[in-house]
Amino acid sequence: MSAVNTERLAPWIITIALFLLWEAACILFDMPAYVLPRPTLVLAEMWNFKGAILLNSLQTLWTTVAGFAIAVVFGLALGIFIGWSKAIYSGLYPVMIGFNSIPKVAVVPILVLWFGVGTVPAILTAFLISFFPIVVNVATGLATLEPEMEDVLRALGASKLEIMLKVGIPRSMPYFFGSLKVAITLAFVGAIISETIAANSGLGHLMLQAQANFEVPLVFGCLIALAILGIAMYAIFALLEQRMTGWAFRSGINAG
Amino acid sequence: MAFVELSGTSLAYRTRDGEVLALDAADMAVEKGEFTAVVGPSGCGKSTLMKLVTGLRPPTAGTVSVAGERVRGPLKIAGMAFQNATLLPWRTVRDNVLLPLEIVKPHRSRIRSHRREYEERADAILETVGLAGFGDRFPWELSGGMQQRVSLCRALVHEPELLMLDEPFAALDAFTREELWCVLRDLWQEQHFTCILVTHDLREAVFLADTIHVMSARPGRILHRHVIDIPRPRDLEILYDRASVDIIHTLRHQIAGVRQQ
Ligand SMILES: Nc1ncnc2c1ncn2[C@@H]1O[C@H](COP(=O)(O)OP(=O)(O)O)[C@@H](O)[C@H]1O
Ligand SMILES: [Mg+2]
């Protein structure tokens, strides 16, 4: 087996090993299923509830993607606005940091008050929690434009808009795509938070129900479903990032 | 009137700790087609001088004029190159060279419809700096010296009347630097643009320039002006001639004196 193959297989091997370890520990310490169910039991339970899990996963996926989509549009626009000039950047940046430090769980009750229990607060929570890294990354990408590059263009008579279109925005794209994989994960967290507080459907809601009914294996089953969804979404956007901005990896521009 | 003229030009930067006078009543005149070098200790205001001439910053006192007109905003005709090549990594070498033509008139409105013609133009100028066949490469695939050649091409592709170079070869090794002196010499010989070269390499200044301006330590003033009448075309050997060595000595003394003040 070549080194490349080993590297590719390693995450799978480790995941399987962890599950085996978990299984072994449960058997060894004779864990009651209502404390820590064995993974085989969890998988069996997932199979039993496959309809409910699939349906609620789709609901969570939809709220996550909807919130994320709003965050992308809004984050990109606000990021460009903030990064447009050094003055706006230094004026608005602290406000943004302040906003971001509010725990978004605290906002959910307000959203429920305004929009009622259901999908809308979940989408909005996903949006609120995920737009921030997009804004910050896009704005930083623009604001860290080399002054010499700007001088070269200005000495040719380029307008601010032209400088942004030719250099600023393309340059901030690696930062933008880099932020998407973080943002989608956060949107997912936001959707789940809101679902566990105030919703009638979604994985978060299903988990809460299972917990109320003491169906501990199903709670864990939901957790695993969450993990799979989260990893899949992260992977898609990490791949997109590499596809779109390969030049940044090779030229050493490092987007956070 | 000279092509580039500074009279009593000062610039004070406003900072948190008050004003920093970077350039103090500088007088300078550069004729059309002249190649002038500006030398001086680091931090003396050489880059500031470049910003004033190109209109990127307005002077706080005195005047700047270029081509007979008072400079009141960015020039729109100047080519610039700096110590780092500042190429765009997502564009090929050819597209980097073409960037100015997407901005200056009349090319900006033609470049889309006459793409082939402009690509040939970029390839031609790349060939003059020894980069034939590199048009499709990306900047990160090139050595530092090659990137700096591309940067020169980008500064010259729109055939500017004025070329502003701010320590363009400072980051290169000695051999590459001398190669690029010759590249710049040939480009100037061919196109005869007016050129202002900021450098702290005295041999570079003597080899390339018609005139050399020596600046004082901050706040920068223009202290001396030397005319280098070594006949052209020059090759690197002239740097070992008596005349060049004498000028370099004089310059060295003047700058050492300035630094001790
Ligand atoms: N944007 C700026 N704001 C404040 N001070 C500046 C700025 N640019 C340059 N200076 C100061 O002006 C002086 C001259 O700078 P500069 O023209 O860059 O010098 P040089 O290019 O000769 O090294 C330096 O003391 C520098 O610290
Ligand atoms: Mg400088």
Coordinates of C-alpha atoms and ligand atoms in Angstrom, one line a residue:
Chain A
M1 CA 0.0 0.0 0.0
S2 CA 1.4 3.3 -1.0
A3 CA 1.9 6.3 1.4
V4 CA -0.9 8.3 -0.4
N5 CA -3.3 5.4 0.0
T6 CA -2.6 5.2 3.7
E7 CA -3.1 8.9 4.1
R8 CA -6.5 8.6 2.4
L9 CA -7.6 5.6 4.4
A10 CA -6.4 6.9 7.7
P11 CA -9.6 8.9 8.7
W12 CA -11.8 5.9 7.9
I13 CA -9.6 3.5 9.8
I14 CA -9.5 5.8 12.8
T15 CA -13.3 6.3 12.7
I16 CA -13.9 2.5 12.6
A17 CA -11.3 2.0 15.4
L18 CA -13.1 4.6 17.5
F19 CA -16.4 2.8 17.1
L20 CA -14.8 -0.5 17.9
L21 CA -13.3 1.0 21.0
W22 CA -16.7 2.4 22.0
E23 CA -18.3 -1.0 21.5
A24 CA -15.6 -2.8 23.4
A25 CA -15.8 -0.3 26.3
C26 CA -19.6 -0.7 26.6
I27 CA -19.3 -4.5 26.7
L28 CA -16.3 -4.4 29.1
F29 CA -17.8 -2.0 31.6
D30 CA -21.3 -3.4 31.1
M31 CA -22.7 0.1 30.3
P32 CA -26.5 0.3 30.6
A33 CA -28.0 1.4 27.3
Y34 CA -29.7 4.4 28.9
V35 CA -26.3 5.9 29.8
L36 CA -24.1 5.0 26.9
P37 CA -25.6 2.6 24.2
R38 CA -23.4 0.4 22.2
P39 CA -22.8 1.7 18.6
T40 CA -24.3 -1.4 17.1
L41 CA -27.4 -0.7 19.1
V42 CA -27.4 2.9 18.0
L43 CA -27.0 1.8 14.3
A44 CA -29.9 -0.6 14.7
E45 CA -32.0 2.1 16.2
M46 CA -31.1 4.4 13.4
W47 CA -32.3 1.8 10.9
N48 CA -35.6 1.4 12.8
F49 CA -36.2 5.2 12.7
K50 CA -34.7 5.7 9.2
G51 CA -37.8 7.4 7.9
A52 CA -38.0 9.9 10.8
I53 CA -34.2 10.6 10.7
L54 CA -34.2 11.1 7.0
L55 CA -37.2 13.4 7.0
N56 CA -35.9 15.5 9.9
S57 CA -32.4 15.6 8.4
L58 CA -33.9 17.0 5.2
Q59 CA -35.7 19.6 7.3
T60 CA -32.5 20.6 9.1
L61 CA -30.5 20.6 5.9
W62 CA -33.0 22.9 4.3
T63 CA -33.0 25.4 7.2
T64 CA -29.3 25.3 7.3
V65 CA -28.8 25.9 3.6
A66 CA -31.5 28.6 3.5
G67 CA -29.9 30.5 6.4
F68 CA -26.5 30.0 4.9
A69 CA -27.6 31.3 1.5
I70 CA -28.9 34.5 3.0
A71 CA -25.6 34.7 5.0
V72 CA -23.6 34.4 1.8
V73 CA -25.4 37.2 0.0
F74 CA -25.6 39.5 3.0
G75 CA -22.0 38.6 4.2
L76 CA -20.5 39.3 0.7
A77 CA -22.3 42.6 0.4
L78 CA -21.5 43.8 3.9
G79 CA -17.9 42.5 3.6
I80 CA -17.3 44.5 0.4
F81 CA -18.9 47.6 2.0
I82 CA -16.7 47.3 5.1
G83 CA -13.5 46.5 3.2
W84 CA -14.2 49.4 0.7
S85 CA -12.1 51.9 2.6
K86 CA -9.8 51.8 5.6
A87 CA -12.1 54.4 7.4
I88 CA -15.2 52.2 7.1
Y89 CA -13.2 49.2 8.1
S90 CA -11.8 50.7 11.3
G91 CA -15.2 52.2 12.1
L92 CA -17.4 49.2 11.7
Y93 CA -15.0 46.4 12.7
P94 CA -15.4 46.9 16.5
V95 CA -19.2 47.0 16.1
M96 CA -19.1 43.7 14.2
I97 CA -16.9 42.1 16.9
G98 CA -19.4 43.3 19.6
F99 CA -22.3 41.9 17.6
N100 CA -20.6 38.6 17.2
S101 CA -19.9 38.2 20.9
I102 CA -23.6 38.0 21.7
P103 CA -24.3 34.3 22.1
K104 CA -26.9 33.5 19.4
V105 CA -28.8 31.2 21.7
A106 CA -29.9 34.3 23.5
V107 CA -31.5 35.6 20.3
V108 CA -33.7 32.6 19.6
P109 CA -36.4 33.5 22.1
I110 CA -36.7 36.9 20.5
L111 CA -36.9 35.4 17.1
V112 CA -39.6 33.0 18.3
L113 CA -41.5 36.0 19.8
W114 CA -41.4 37.7 16.4
F115 CA -41.9 34.8 14.1
G116 CA -43.4 32.0 16.1
V117 CA -42.2 28.5 16.7
G118 CA -41.0 26.8 13.5
T119 CA -38.7 27.1 10.5
V120 CA -38.3 30.8 10.3
P121 CA -36.4 31.3 13.6
A122 CA -34.2 28.3 12.7
I123 CA -33.3 29.9 9.3
L124 CA -32.7 33.2 10.9
T125 CA -30.5 31.8 13.7
A126 CA -28.5 29.9 11.1
F127 CA -28.1 33.1 9.2
L128 CA -27.2 35.3 12.2
I129 CA -24.6 32.9 13.4
S130 CA -22.9 32.2 10.0
F131 CA -22.7 35.5 8.3
F132 CA -20.0 36.9 10.5
P133 CA -17.0 34.9 9.3
I134 CA -17.9 35.7 5.7
V135 CA -18.1 39.4 6.4
V136 CA -14.8 39.5 8.3
N137 CA -12.9 37.4 5.7
V138 CA -14.2 39.4 2.7
A139 CA -13.5 42.7 4.4
T140 CA -10.0 41.6 5.5
G141 CA -9.2 40.3 2.0
L142 CA -10.1 43.8 0.6
A143 CA -8.5 45.9 3.4
T144 CA -5.2 44.1 3.2
L145 CA -4.7 44.9 -0.5
E146 CA -1.0 45.9 -1.0
P147 CA -0.8 49.8 -1.1
E148 CA 1.7 49.5 -4.0
M149 CA -0.8 47.6 -6.1
E150 CA -3.4 50.3 -5.5
D151 CA -0.8 52.9 -6.4
V152 CA 0.0 51.2 -9.7
L153 CA -3.6 51.3 -10.7
R154 CA -4.4 54.8 -9.4
A155 CA -1.4 56.2 -11.3
L156 CA -3.1 54.8 -14.4
G157 CA -6.3 56.7 -13.6
A158 CA -8.3 53.8 -12.2
S159 CA -11.3 54.6 -10.1
K160 CA -11.9 53.0 -6.7
L161 CA -14.6 50.7 -8.3
E162 CA -12.1 49.6 -11.0
I163 CA -9.5 48.8 -8.3
M164 CA -12.1 46.7 -6.5
L165 CA -13.2 44.9 -9.5
K166 CA -9.8 44.2 -11.0
V167 CA -7.8 43.5 -7.8
G168 CA -9.7 43.8 -4.5
I169 CA -12.6 41.3 -5.2
P170 CA -10.6 38.6 -7.0
R171 CA -8.0 38.9 -4.3
S172 CA -10.5 38.4 -1.5
M173 CA -12.1 35.3 -3.1
P174 CA -9.8 32.8 -1.4
Y175 CA -10.8 34.5 1.9
F176 CA -14.4 34.3 0.9
F177 CA -14.3 30.6 -0.1
G178 CA -12.2 29.8 2.9
S179 CA -14.9 31.3 5.1
L180 CA -17.7 29.3 3.5
K181 CA -16.7 26.0 5.1
V182 CA -16.6 27.7 8.5
A183 CA -19.9 29.4 7.8
I184 CA -21.8 26.3 6.7
T185 CA -20.8 24.5 9.9
L186 CA -21.9 27.5 12.0
A187 CA -25.2 27.7 10.1
F188 CA -25.7 24.1 10.9
V189 CA -25.1 24.7 14.6
G190 CA -27.5 27.6 14.5
A191 CA -30.2 25.6 12.9
I192 CA -29.9 22.8 15.5
I193 CA -29.8 25.3 18.4
S194 CA -33.0 26.8 17.2
E195 CA -34.6 23.5 16.5
T196 CA -33.9 22.2 20.0
I197 CA -35.4 25.3 21.5
A198 CA -38.4 26.0 19.4
A199 CA -39.4 23.8 16.4
N200 CA -41.7 21.1 15.4
S201 CA -39.3 19.3 13.1
G202 CA -35.6 18.9 12.3
L203 CA -32.9 16.7 13.8
G204 CA -32.6 19.0 16.9
H205 CA -36.3 18.6 17.6
L206 CA -36.2 14.8 17.0
M207 CA -33.3 14.6 19.4
L208 CA -35.2 16.5 22.1
Q209 CA -38.2 14.2 21.7
A210 CA -36.1 11.1 21.9
Q211 CA -34.5 12.4 25.0
A212 CA -37.9 13.2 26.6
N213 CA -39.0 9.6 25.9
F214 CA -35.7 8.2 27.3
E215 CA -34.9 6.7 23.9
V216 CA -31.2 7.1 24.5
P217 CA -30.0 5.0 21.5
L218 CA -32.1 7.3 19.2
V219 CA -30.5 10.4 20.8
F220 CA -27.1 9.0 19.9
G221 CA -28.5 8.0 16.5
C222 CA -29.5 11.6 15.9
L223 CA -26.0 12.7 17.0
I224 CA -24.4 10.4 14.4
A225 CA -26.8 11.7 11.7
L226 CA -25.7 15.3 12.7
A227 CA -22.1 14.4 12.4
I228 CA -22.5 12.9 9.0
L229 CA -24.4 15.9 7.7
G230 CA -21.9 18.3 9.2
I231 CA -18.9 16.5 7.8
A232 CA -20.6 16.2 4.4
M233 CA -21.3 20.0 4.2
Y234 CA -17.9 20.9 5.4
A235 CA -16.3 18.6 2.8
I236 CA -18.3 20.0 0.0
F237 CA -17.2 23.6 0.7
A238 CA -13.6 22.6 1.4
L239 CA -13.6 21.0 -2.0
L240 CA -15.2 24.1 -3.6
E241 CA -12.6 26.3 -2.0
Q242 CA -9.7 24.3 -3.5
R243 CA -11.4 24.2 -6.9
M244 CA -12.1 27.9 -7.0
T245 CA -8.9 29.3 -5.6
G246 CA -6.1 26.9 -6.4
W247 CA -3.8 29.9 -7.2
A248 CA -4.0 31.1 -3.7
F249 CA -2.7 27.8 -2.3
R250 CA 0.2 27.8 -4.7
S251 CA 1.1 31.4 -4.5
G252 CA 1.1 31.4 -0.7
I253 CA -1.6 33.9 0.0
N254 CA -3.0 32.6 3.2
A255 CA -6.7 32.9 3.9
G256 CA -7.7 32.3 7.4
Chain B
M1 CA 9.6 74.3 -18.5
A2 CA 10.9 70.9 -17.6
F3 CA 8.8 67.8 -18.0
V4 CA 8.7 67.1 -14.3
E5 CA 9.1 70.1 -12.0
L6 CA 8.9 70.3 -8.2
S7 CA 9.3 73.8 -6.7
G8 CA 9.3 74.3 -3.0
T9 CA 7.4 71.0 -2.6
S10 CA 6.8 69.8 0.9
L11 CA 4.7 67.0 2.3
A12 CA 3.8 66.5 6.0
Y13 CA 2.1 63.2 6.9
R14 CA -0.4 63.5 9.6
T15 CA 0.1 60.8 12.2
R16 CA -1.1 60.1 15.8
D17 CA 2.0 61.8 17.2
G18 CA 1.5 64.9 15.2
E19 CA 2.9 65.9 11.8
V20 CA 5.9 64.2 10.2
L21 CA 7.6 66.4 7.7
A22 CA 8.8 63.9 5.0
L23 CA 9.8 66.2 2.3
D24 CA 10.9 69.8 2.9
A25 CA 10.8 72.4 0.1
A26 CA 12.2 70.1 -2.6
D27 CA 13.2 71.6 -5.9
M28 CA 13.8 69.3 -8.9
A29 CA 13.5 69.5 -12.6
V30 CA 13.6 66.5 -15.0
E31 CA 13.6 67.1 -18.8
K32 CA 11.5 65.1 -21.2
G33 CA 13.3 61.8 -22.0
E34 CA 15.7 62.2 -19.1
F35 CA 16.7 59.3 -16.9
T36 CA 17.2 60.6 -13.4
A37 CA 18.1 58.7 -10.2
V38 CA 17.2 59.8 -6.7
V39 CA 19.5 58.6 -4.0
G40 CA 19.5 59.2 -0.2
P41 CA 19.5 57.5 3.2
S42 CA 16.5 55.3 3.9
G43 CA 13.5 57.1 5.3
C44 CA 14.5 60.4 3.7
G45 CA 11.3 60.7 1.7
K46 CA 12.2 59.1 -1.6
S47 CA 8.9 57.1 -1.9
T48 CA 7.1 60.3 -0.8
L49 CA 8.6 62.1 -3.7
M50 CA 7.3 59.4 -6.0
K51 CA 3.8 59.8 -4.6
L52 CA 3.9 63.5 -5.1
V53 CA 5.1 63.3 -8.7
T54 CA 2.4 60.8 -9.6
G55 CA -0.2 62.8 -7.9
L56 CA -1.1 60.0 -5.5
R57 CA -0.8 62.6 -2.7
P58 CA -1.2 66.3 -2.8
P59 CA 1.8 68.4 -1.5
T60 CA 1.2 70.4 1.7
A61 CA 3.2 73.2 0.3
G62 CA 4.8 74.1 -3.1
T63 CA 3.8 72.7 -6.5
V64 CA 4.3 69.7 -8.7
S65 CA 3.9 69.9 -12.4
V66 CA 4.2 67.3 -15.1
A67 CA 4.1 67.9 -18.9
G68 CA 3.5 71.6 -18.3
E69 CA 0.4 71.1 -16.1
R70 CA 0.0 71.4 -12.4
V71 CA -0.6 68.0 -10.9
R72 CA -3.9 68.0 -9.0
G73 CA -4.8 64.3 -8.9
P74 CA -3.4 60.9 -10.0
L75 CA -1.6 61.4 -13.3
K76 CA -3.3 58.7 -15.5
I77 CA -0.2 58.3 -17.6
A78 CA 2.5 57.0 -15.3
G79 CA 3.9 53.5 -15.2
M80 CA 5.1 52.4 -11.8
A81 CA 7.2 49.5 -10.4
F82 CA 8.3 48.7 -6.8
Q83 CA 10.6 46.6 -4.8
N84 CA 8.1 43.7 -4.8
A85 CA 6.7 42.9 -8.2
T86 CA 3.0 43.0 -6.9
L87 CA 1.8 40.8 -9.7
L88 CA -1.7 39.3 -9.5
P89 CA -1.3 35.6 -8.7
W90 CA -4.7 34.6 -10.4
R91 CA -3.6 36.1 -13.7
T92 CA -1.2 34.7 -16.1
V93 CA 2.0 36.6 -16.9
R94 CA 0.4 37.9 -20.1
D95 CA -2.7 39.0 -18.4
N96 CA -0.7 40.8 -15.7
V97 CA 1.1 42.7 -18.4
L98 CA -2.2 43.6 -20.0
L99 CA -3.7 45.0 -16.8
P100 CA -2.9 48.7 -17.5
L101 CA -4.5 48.4 -20.9
E102 CA -7.8 47.5 -19.3
I103 CA -7.7 50.8 -17.5
V104 CA -6.1 53.5 -19.8
K105 CA -7.7 55.1 -22.8
P106 CA -8.1 54.3 -25.6
H107 CA -7.2 50.7 -25.0
R108 CA -9.8 50.0 -22.3
S109 CA -12.6 50.1 -24.8
R110 CA -10.8 48.1 -27.5
I111 CA -9.1 45.4 -25.5
R112 CA -12.0 43.0 -25.5
S113 CA -12.7 43.2 -29.2
H114 CA -9.0 43.2 -30.2
R115 CA -7.9 40.6 -27.8
R116 CA -5.4 38.9 -30.1
E117 CA -3.7 42.1 -31.1
Y118 CA -3.2 43.0 -27.5
E119 CA -1.9 39.5 -26.6
E120 CA 0.7 39.8 -29.3
R121 CA 1.6 43.2 -27.9
A122 CA 2.1 41.7 -24.4
D123 CA 4.2 38.8 -25.9
A124 CA 6.3 41.3 -27.8
I125 CA 7.2 43.3 -24.8
L126 CA 7.8 40.1 -22.8
E127 CA 10.2 39.1 -25.5
T128 CA 12.2 42.3 -25.1
V129 CA 12.9 41.5 -21.5
G130 CA 13.9 37.9 -22.3
L131 CA 10.6 36.3 -21.3
A132 CA 9.5 34.9 -24.7
G133 CA 7.2 32.0 -24.2
F134 CA 6.4 32.8 -20.5
G135 CA 3.0 34.5 -21.3
D136 CA 0.9 31.5 -20.1
R137 CA 2.8 30.9 -16.9
F138 CA 1.6 32.2 -13.5
P139 CA 3.7 34.6 -11.5
W140 CA 4.4 32.1 -8.7
E141 CA 6.2 29.9 -11.3
L142 CA 8.8 32.5 -11.9
S143 CA 11.9 33.5 -10.1
G144 CA 12.1 36.9 -8.3
G145 CA 14.2 38.4 -11.2
M146 CA 11.7 37.2 -13.8
Q147 CA 8.8 38.6 -11.8
Q148 CA 10.5 41.9 -11.7
R149 CA 10.9 41.8 -15.5
V150 CA 7.2 41.2 -15.8
S151 CA 6.6 44.1 -13.4
L152 CA 8.7 46.3 -15.8
C153 CA 6.6 45.1 -18.7
R154 CA 3.4 46.0 -16.9
A155 CA 4.8 49.4 -16.1
L156 CA 5.7 50.0 -19.8
V157 CA 3.0 48.2 -21.8
H158 CA 0.9 51.3 -22.3
E159 CA 3.9 53.3 -23.4
P160 CA 3.8 55.8 -20.6
E161 CA 5.6 59.1 -20.9
L162 CA 6.8 58.8 -17.4
L163 CA 8.2 55.7 -15.6
M164 CA 8.5 55.8 -11.8
L165 CA 10.6 53.1 -10.3
D166 CA 10.9 52.8 -6.5
E167 CA 13.9 50.6 -5.6
P168 CA 12.7 48.0 -8.2
F169 CA 15.9 45.8 -7.9
A170 CA 16.5 46.1 -4.2
A171 CA 15.3 42.6 -3.4
L172 CA 17.4 40.8 -6.1
D173 CA 20.7 39.2 -5.9
A174 CA 23.7 41.0 -7.3
F175 CA 23.9 39.1 -10.6
T176 CA 20.2 39.3 -11.4
R177 CA 20.3 43.0 -10.5
E178 CA 23.0 43.7 -13.0
E179 CA 21.1 41.7 -15.7
L180 CA 18.0 43.9 -15.0
W181 CA 20.0 47.1 -15.2
C182 CA 20.8 46.1 -18.8
V183 CA 17.2 45.2 -19.4
L184 CA 16.1 48.6 -18.2
R185 CA 18.9 50.4 -20.1
D186 CA 17.7 48.7 -23.4
L187 CA 14.0 49.5 -22.8
W188 CA 14.9 53.1 -22.1
Q189 CA 17.2 53.3 -25.2
E190 CA 14.3 52.0 -27.3
Q191 CA 11.3 53.9 -25.9
H192 CA 13.0 57.0 -24.4
F193 CA 10.4 57.6 -21.7
T194 CA 11.2 60.0 -18.9
C195 CA 12.3 57.9 -15.9
I196 CA 12.7 58.6 -12.2
L197 CA 14.5 55.8 -10.4
V198 CA 14.7 55.7 -6.6
T199 CA 17.6 53.6 -5.4
H200 CA 20.2 53.3 -2.8
D201 CA 22.6 51.5 -5.0
L202 CA 25.0 54.1 -6.2
R203 CA 26.4 51.9 -9.0
E204 CA 22.9 51.4 -10.3
A205 CA 22.3 55.1 -10.3
V206 CA 25.6 55.8 -12.2
F207 CA 25.1 53.1 -14.7
L208 CA 21.6 54.0 -15.7
A209 CA 21.0 57.7 -15.1
D210 CA 21.7 60.9 -16.9
T211 CA 21.4 62.9 -13.7
I212 CA 21.5 61.9 -10.0
H213 CA 19.7 63.8 -7.2
V214 CA 21.0 63.4 -3.7
M215 CA 18.6 63.8 -0.9
S216 CA 19.2 64.8 2.7
A217 CA 18.0 62.8 5.7
R218 CA 14.5 63.4 6.9
P219 CA 13.0 65.8 6.3
G220 CA 14.1 65.2 2.7
R221 CA 15.5 68.0 0.6
I222 CA 17.3 67.8 -2.7
L223 CA 20.9 68.7 -1.8
H224 CA 22.9 68.0 -5.0
R225 CA 22.4 67.3 -8.6
H226 CA 25.0 65.5 -10.6
V227 CA 25.1 65.2 -14.4
I228 CA 26.5 61.8 -15.5
D229 CA 28.0 62.4 -18.9
I230 CA 29.4 58.9 -19.4
P231 CA 28.7 58.3 -23.1
R232 CA 26.0 55.8 -24.1
P233 CA 25.4 53.0 -24.9
R234 CA 27.0 52.0 -21.6
D235 CA 27.9 48.5 -20.6
L236 CA 28.6 47.2 -17.1
E237 CA 32.4 47.6 -17.7
I238 CA 32.1 51.4 -17.4
L239 CA 31.4 51.0 -13.7
Y240 CA 35.1 50.2 -13.3
D241 CA 36.2 53.3 -15.3
R242 CA 37.9 56.2 -13.5
A243 CA 35.0 58.6 -14.1
S244 CA 32.4 56.3 -12.6
V245 CA 34.5 55.4 -9.6
D246 CA 35.0 59.1 -8.9
I247 CA 31.3 59.9 -9.1
I248 CA 30.5 57.0 -6.9
H249 CA 33.0 58.2 -4.3
T250 CA 31.6 61.7 -4.3
L251 CA 28.1 60.4 -3.9
R252 CA 29.1 58.1 -1.1
H253 CA 30.7 61.0 0.7
Q254 CA 27.7 63.2 0.3
I255 CA 25.4 60.5 1.6
A256 CA 27.6 59.7 4.5
G257 CA 27.7 63.3 5.4
V258 CA 24.0 63.5 5.3
R259 CA 23.5 60.5 7.5
Q260 CA 25.7 61.9 10.3
Q261 CA 23.7 65.1 10.6
Ligands
LIG1 N1 1.7 57.2 5.1 C1 2.5 57.7 6.0 N2 2.1 58.2 7.2 C2 3.0 58.7 8.1 N3 4.3 58.8 7.9 C3 4.8 58.3 6.7 C4 4.0 57.7 5.7 N4 4.7 57.3 4.7 C5 6.0 57.7 5.0 N5 6.1 58.2 6.2 C6 7.3 58.8 6.9 O1 7.9 59.7 6.0 C7 9.3 59.5 6.0 C8 9.7 59.3 4.6 O2 9.2 58.0 4.1 P1 9.5 57.5 2.7 O3 9.2 58.5 1.7 O4 8.8 56.2 2.6 O5 11.1 57.2 2.8 P2 12.1 56.4 1.8 O6 11.3 55.9 0.7 O7 13.1 57.4 1.4 O8 12.6 55.3 2.6 C9 9.6 58.4 6.9 O9 10.0 58.9 8.1 C10 8.3 57.7 7.1 O10 8.2 57.1 8.4
MG2 MG 10.9 53.9 0.1

